[in-house]
Coordinates of C-alpha atoms in Angstrom, one line a residue:
M285 CA 221.8 217.7 65.9
K286 CA 224.2 215.1 64.5
L287 CA 227.1 215.9 62.1
E288 CA 229.0 213.3 60.2
T289 CA 231.9 213.6 57.9
H290 CA 232.8 211.0 55.3
I291 CA 236.0 211.2 53.3
S292 CA 236.0 209.5 49.9
Q293 CA 238.5 209.5 47.1
T294 CA 237.1 210.8 43.8
T295 CA 238.7 211.9 40.5
E296 CA 237.8 215.1 38.8
V297 CA 238.0 215.2 35.0
F298 CA 238.7 218.6 33.3
V299 CA 238.1 219.2 29.5
T300 CA 238.6 222.5 27.7
G301 CA 237.9 223.5 24.1
D302 CA 235.8 225.7 21.8
G303 CA 235.2 228.3 24.4
I304 CA 234.0 226.1 27.3
S305 CA 235.5 224.2 30.2
V306 CA 233.8 221.0 31.5
T307 CA 234.4 219.5 34.9
A308 CA 233.0 216.0 35.6
N309 CA 233.3 214.5 39.1
P310 CA 232.1 210.9 39.5
W311 CA 230.3 210.3 42.8
A312 CA 232.2 208.4 45.5
N313 CA 229.5 205.7 45.6
H314 CA 229.9 205.1 41.9
E315 CA 226.2 205.7 41.1
G316 CA 226.6 208.8 39.0
L317 CA 228.4 212.1 38.5
S318 CA 228.2 215.9 38.8
V319 CA 229.0 218.1 35.9
M320 CA 229.7 221.8 35.6
I321 CA 230.1 223.6 32.2
H322 CA 231.7 227.0 32.2
G323 CA 232.0 229.6 29.5
E324 CA 235.4 231.0 28.7
G325 CA 236.4 234.5 29.7
K326 CA 237.4 236.6 32.7
H327 CA 234.5 235.5 34.9
M328 CA 234.0 231.9 33.6
P329 CA 230.2 232.1 33.8
I330 CA 228.4 228.8 34.6
R331 CA 226.5 227.6 31.5
A332 CA 225.1 224.4 33.1
A333 CA 225.5 222.4 36.2
F334 CA 223.8 219.1 37.0
S335 CA 224.1 215.8 38.9
L336 CA 222.8 212.6 37.3
R337 CA 222.9 208.9 37.9
W338 CA 224.7 206.9 35.2
E339 CA 221.4 205.7 33.6
E340 CA 220.2 209.3 33.3
M341 CA 223.6 210.3 31.8
D342 CA 223.2 207.5 29.2
A343 CA 219.8 208.8 28.3
L344 CA 221.1 212.4 28.0
I345 CA 224.0 211.2 25.7
V346 CA 221.5 209.3 23.5
A347 CA 219.2 212.4 23.3
M348 CA 222.2 214.7 22.4
T349 CA 223.5 212.3 19.8
A350 CA 220.0 212.0 18.2
A351 CA 219.6 215.8 18.2
R352 CA 223.0 216.3 16.6
A353 CA 222.2 213.7 13.9
A354 CA 218.8 215.3 13.0

């Protein structure tokens, strides 16, 4: 068995508003990001969690914008 540890500096972004909290954490290799969306309240239930490459995130943003405009 082989165990390796890599230490990389990343930046977490926190956004709150309208009953939710969003945490976005870009990957250390700059190829994408991980996102967690929490509901508000005592237990802060997870409403969504995903990891996407930037290209996938761009497609998601386009789809959400189109759905909102419909």
